Short mmCIF file of C-alpha atoms and ligand atoms in Angstrom, two decimals:
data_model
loop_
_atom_site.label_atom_id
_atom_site.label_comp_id
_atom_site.label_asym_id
_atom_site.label_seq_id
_atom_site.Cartn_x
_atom_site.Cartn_y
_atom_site.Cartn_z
CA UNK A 1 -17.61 49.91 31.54
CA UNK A 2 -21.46 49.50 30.98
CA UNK A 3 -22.63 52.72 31.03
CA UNK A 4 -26.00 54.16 30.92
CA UNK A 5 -26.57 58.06 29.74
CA UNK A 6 -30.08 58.52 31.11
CA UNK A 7 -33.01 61.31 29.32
CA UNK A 8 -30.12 62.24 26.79
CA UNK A 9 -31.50 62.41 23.04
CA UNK A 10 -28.77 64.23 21.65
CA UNK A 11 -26.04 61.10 22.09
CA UNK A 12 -23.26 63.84 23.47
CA UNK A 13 -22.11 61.77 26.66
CA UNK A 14 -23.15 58.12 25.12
CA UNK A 15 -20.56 59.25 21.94
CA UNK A 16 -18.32 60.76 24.33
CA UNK A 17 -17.89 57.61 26.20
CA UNK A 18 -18.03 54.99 23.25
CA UNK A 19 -15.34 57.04 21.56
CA UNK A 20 -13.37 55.94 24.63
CA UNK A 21 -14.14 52.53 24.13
CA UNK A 22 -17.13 51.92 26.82
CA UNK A 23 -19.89 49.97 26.27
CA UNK A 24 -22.57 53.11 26.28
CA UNK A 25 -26.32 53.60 26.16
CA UNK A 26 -28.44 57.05 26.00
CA UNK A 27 -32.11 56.66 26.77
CA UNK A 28 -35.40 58.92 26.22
CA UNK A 29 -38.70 58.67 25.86
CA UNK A 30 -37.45 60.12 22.53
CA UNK A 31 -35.64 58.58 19.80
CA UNK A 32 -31.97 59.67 19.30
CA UNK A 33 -30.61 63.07 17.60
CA UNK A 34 -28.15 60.70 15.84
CA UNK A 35 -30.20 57.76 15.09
CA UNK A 36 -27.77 55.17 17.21
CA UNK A 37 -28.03 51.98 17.54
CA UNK A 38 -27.04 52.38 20.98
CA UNK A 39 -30.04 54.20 22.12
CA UNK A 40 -33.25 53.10 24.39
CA UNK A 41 -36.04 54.67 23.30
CA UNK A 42 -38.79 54.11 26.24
CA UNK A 43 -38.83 54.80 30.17
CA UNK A 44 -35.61 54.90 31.87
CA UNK A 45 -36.74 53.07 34.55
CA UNK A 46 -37.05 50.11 32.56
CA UNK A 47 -33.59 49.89 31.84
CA UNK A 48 -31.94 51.13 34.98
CA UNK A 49 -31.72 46.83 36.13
CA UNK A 50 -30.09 46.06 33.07
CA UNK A 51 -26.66 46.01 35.30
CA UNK A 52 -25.10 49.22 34.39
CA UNK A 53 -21.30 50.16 36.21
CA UNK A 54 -22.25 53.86 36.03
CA UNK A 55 -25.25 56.06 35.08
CA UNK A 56 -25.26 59.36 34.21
CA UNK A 57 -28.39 60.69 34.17
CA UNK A 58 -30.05 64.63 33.02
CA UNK A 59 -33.88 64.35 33.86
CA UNK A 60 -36.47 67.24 33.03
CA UNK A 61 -36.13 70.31 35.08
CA UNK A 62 -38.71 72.27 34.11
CA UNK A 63 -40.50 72.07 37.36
CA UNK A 64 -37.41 72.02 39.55
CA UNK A 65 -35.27 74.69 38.64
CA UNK A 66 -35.34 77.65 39.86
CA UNK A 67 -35.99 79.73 36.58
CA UNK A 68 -39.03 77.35 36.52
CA UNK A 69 -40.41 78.61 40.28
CA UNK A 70 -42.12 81.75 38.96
CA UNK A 71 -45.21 79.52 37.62
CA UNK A 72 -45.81 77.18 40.91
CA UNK A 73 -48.22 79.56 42.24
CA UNK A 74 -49.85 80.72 38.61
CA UNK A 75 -53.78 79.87 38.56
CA UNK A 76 -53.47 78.77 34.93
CA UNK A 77 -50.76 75.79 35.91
CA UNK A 78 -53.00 74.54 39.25
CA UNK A 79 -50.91 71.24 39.41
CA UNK A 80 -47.88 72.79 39.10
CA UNK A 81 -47.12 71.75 42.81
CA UNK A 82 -48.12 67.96 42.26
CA UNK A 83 -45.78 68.09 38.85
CA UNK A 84 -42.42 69.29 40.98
CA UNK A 85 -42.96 66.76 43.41
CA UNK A 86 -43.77 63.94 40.72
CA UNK A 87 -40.26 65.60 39.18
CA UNK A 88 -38.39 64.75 42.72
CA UNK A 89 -39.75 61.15 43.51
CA UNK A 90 -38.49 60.76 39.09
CA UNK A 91 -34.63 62.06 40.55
CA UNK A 92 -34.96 59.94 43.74
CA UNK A 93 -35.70 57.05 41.94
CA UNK A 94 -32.31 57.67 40.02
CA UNK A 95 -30.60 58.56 42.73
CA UNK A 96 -31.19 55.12 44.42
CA UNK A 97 -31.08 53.11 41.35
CA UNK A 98 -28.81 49.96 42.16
CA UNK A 99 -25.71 51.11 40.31
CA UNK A 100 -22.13 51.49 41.49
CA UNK A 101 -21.76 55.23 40.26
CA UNK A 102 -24.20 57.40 39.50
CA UNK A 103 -23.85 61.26 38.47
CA UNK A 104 -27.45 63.29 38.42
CA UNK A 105 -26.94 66.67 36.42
CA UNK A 106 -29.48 69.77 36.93
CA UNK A 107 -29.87 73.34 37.18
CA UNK A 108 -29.79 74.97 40.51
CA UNK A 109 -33.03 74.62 42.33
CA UNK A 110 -35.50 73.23 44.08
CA UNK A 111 -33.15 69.31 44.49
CA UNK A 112 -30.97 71.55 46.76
CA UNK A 113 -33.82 71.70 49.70
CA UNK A 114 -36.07 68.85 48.42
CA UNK A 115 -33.15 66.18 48.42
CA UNK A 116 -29.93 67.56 49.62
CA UNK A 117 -26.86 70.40 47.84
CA UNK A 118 -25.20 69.13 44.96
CA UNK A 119 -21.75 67.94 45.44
CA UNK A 120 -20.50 70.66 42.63
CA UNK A 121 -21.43 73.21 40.25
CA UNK A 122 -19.83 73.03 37.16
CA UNK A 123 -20.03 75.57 34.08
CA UNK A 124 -19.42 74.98 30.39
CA UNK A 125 -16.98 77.80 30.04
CA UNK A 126 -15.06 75.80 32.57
CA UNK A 127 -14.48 73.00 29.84
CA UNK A 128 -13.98 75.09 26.66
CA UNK A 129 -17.49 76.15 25.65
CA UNK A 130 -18.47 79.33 25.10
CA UNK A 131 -21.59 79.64 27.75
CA UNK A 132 -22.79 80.05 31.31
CA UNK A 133 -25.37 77.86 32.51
CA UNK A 134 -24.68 76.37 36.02
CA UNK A 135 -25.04 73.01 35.96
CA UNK A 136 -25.47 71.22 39.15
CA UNK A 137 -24.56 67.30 39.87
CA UNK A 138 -25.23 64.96 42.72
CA UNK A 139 -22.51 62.38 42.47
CA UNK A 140 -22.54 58.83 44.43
CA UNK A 141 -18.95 57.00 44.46
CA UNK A 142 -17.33 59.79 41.79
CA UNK A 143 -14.59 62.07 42.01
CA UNK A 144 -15.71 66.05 41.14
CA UNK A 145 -15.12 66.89 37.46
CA UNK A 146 -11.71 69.20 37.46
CA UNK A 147 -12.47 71.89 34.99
CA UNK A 148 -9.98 71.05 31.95
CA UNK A 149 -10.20 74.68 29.69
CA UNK A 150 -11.15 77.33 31.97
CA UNK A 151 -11.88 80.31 29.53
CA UNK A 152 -14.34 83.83 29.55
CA UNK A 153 -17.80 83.30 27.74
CA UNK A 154 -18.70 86.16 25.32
CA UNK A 155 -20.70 88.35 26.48
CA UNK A 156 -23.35 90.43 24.33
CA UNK A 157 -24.47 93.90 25.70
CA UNK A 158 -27.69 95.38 24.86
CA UNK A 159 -28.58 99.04 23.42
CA UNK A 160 -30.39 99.14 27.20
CA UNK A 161 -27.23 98.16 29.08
CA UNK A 162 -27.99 94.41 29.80
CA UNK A 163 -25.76 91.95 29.46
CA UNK A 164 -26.42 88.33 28.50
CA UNK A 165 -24.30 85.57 27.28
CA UNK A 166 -23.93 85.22 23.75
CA UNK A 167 -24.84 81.89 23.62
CA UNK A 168 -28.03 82.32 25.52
CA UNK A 169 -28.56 85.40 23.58
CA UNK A 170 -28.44 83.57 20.31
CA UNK A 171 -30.48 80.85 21.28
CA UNK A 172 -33.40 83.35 22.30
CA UNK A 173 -34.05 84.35 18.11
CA UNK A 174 -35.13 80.42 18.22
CA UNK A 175 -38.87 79.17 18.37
CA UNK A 176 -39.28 77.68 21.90
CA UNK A 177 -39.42 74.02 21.14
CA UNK A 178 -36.17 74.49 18.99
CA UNK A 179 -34.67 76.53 21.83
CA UNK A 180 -35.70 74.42 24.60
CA UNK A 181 -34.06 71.31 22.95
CA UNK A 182 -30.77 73.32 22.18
CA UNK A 183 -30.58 75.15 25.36
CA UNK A 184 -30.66 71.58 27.15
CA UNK A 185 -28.04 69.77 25.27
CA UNK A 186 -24.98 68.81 26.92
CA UNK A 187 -21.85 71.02 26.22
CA UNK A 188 -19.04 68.57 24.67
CA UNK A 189 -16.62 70.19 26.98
CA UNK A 190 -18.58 68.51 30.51
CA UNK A 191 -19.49 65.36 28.48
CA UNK A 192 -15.97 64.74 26.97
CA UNK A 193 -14.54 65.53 31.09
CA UNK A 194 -17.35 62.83 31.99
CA UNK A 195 -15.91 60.32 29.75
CA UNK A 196 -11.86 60.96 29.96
CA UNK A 197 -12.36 61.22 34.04
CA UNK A 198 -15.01 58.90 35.19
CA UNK A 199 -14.24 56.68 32.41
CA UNK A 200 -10.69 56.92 31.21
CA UNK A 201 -9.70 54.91 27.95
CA UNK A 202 -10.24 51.36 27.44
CA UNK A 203 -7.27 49.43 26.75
C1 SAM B 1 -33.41 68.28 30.08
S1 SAM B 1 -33.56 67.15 28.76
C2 SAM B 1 -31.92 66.51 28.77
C3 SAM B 1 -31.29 66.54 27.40
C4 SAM B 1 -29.86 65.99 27.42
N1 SAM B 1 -28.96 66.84 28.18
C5 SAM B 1 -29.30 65.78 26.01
O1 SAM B 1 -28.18 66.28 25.71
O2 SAM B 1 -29.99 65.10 25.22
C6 SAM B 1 -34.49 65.89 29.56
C7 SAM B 1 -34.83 64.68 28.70
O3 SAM B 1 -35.45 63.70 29.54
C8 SAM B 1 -36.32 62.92 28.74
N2 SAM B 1 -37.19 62.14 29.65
C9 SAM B 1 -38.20 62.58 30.43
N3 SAM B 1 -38.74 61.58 31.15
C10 SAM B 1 -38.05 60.45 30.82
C11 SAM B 1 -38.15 59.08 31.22
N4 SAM B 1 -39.06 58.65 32.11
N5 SAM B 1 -37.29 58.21 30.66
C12 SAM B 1 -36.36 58.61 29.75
N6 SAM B 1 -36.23 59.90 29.33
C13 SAM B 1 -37.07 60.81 29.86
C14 SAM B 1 -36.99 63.97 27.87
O4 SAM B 1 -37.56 63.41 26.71
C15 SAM B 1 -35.82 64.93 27.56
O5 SAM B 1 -35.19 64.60 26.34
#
């Protein structure tokens, strides 16, 4: 299959699928964690006509998920509104790209009234990984992802009582750039389910 991994620098559901023996892609307006060869490095929607079978796509939610919502009505971000809905018409343009099957992953938010539900909520500690971090997708001609390693994420409880996941936790002793690009990687569980169930092994 001809698959496109859409806003993905890190390479996680490109590798997961070429290990598999697909013909995949990652594009981002950034060049590629792993320096591949197999990796656009400009607007996606220049390379969404390129006649993909599936795309799989992660765009920025910064002004669409709900952890995000606090700053919409903060005088120092006055645009903030204009930004979320720029941040929509990006997913809708996606959403009704001209491919067979197309999955649309982000965190629970504003998509959910602005568009429509998502068809699932997955977790990574439903695939093996160690963390919480609901991850929403919007799937057109795809099956749901069946969790494959359902296991308990580590939790890390504060000298005030709170409790926080210890990935999360960990990632918060990073400087925000570093822990912004971490925190939005792809767990290798849910790309690795991507690949072996929407894609399967080539023959
Ligand atoms: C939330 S991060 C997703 C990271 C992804 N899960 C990964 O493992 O690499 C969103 C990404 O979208 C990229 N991006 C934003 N606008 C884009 C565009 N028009 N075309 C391609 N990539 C874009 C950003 O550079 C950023 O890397």
């Amino acid at each position: 299959m001809k698959v496109l991994v859409a806003c993905e620098e890190s390479g996680t559901v490109r590798e997961a699928f070429r290990k598999l023996g697909h013909d995949a892609w990652s594009c981002d307006l950034v060049a590629s964690r792993d320096a591949s060869p197999y990796h656009y490095m400009q607007d996606v929607l220049e390379v969404l006509s390129l006649g993909w079978d599936l795309l799989i796509a992660h765009p920025p939610c910064t002004y669409l998920s709900n952890s995000g919502a606090r700053w919409l009505h903060d005088t120092r971000y006055p645009n903030r509104m204009g930004d979320r809905e720029k941040a929509v018409d990006f997913f809708m343009k996606l959403r009704n790209a001209s491919v067979d099957k197309i999955a649309i992953e982000n965190p629970v938010g504003h998509l959910s009234t602005a568009y429509r539900k998502p068809d699932q909520v997955v977790q990574p500690w439903m695939f093996g990984d160690d963390a919480s971090k609901g991850t929403c997708l919007w799937l057109k001609n795809l099956p749901l992802l069946v969790p494959t390693n359902i296991i308990s994420p580590t939790k890390i409880v504060t000298s005030k009582g709170k409790s926080f996941d210890k990935w999360w936790y960990e990632t918060c002793k990073l400087p925000l750039k570093e822990r912004a690009k971490v925190r939005s990687k792809t767990f290798q569980g849910i790309a690795d389910a991507m690949a072996e169930q929407w894609g399967g092994k080539v023959e």
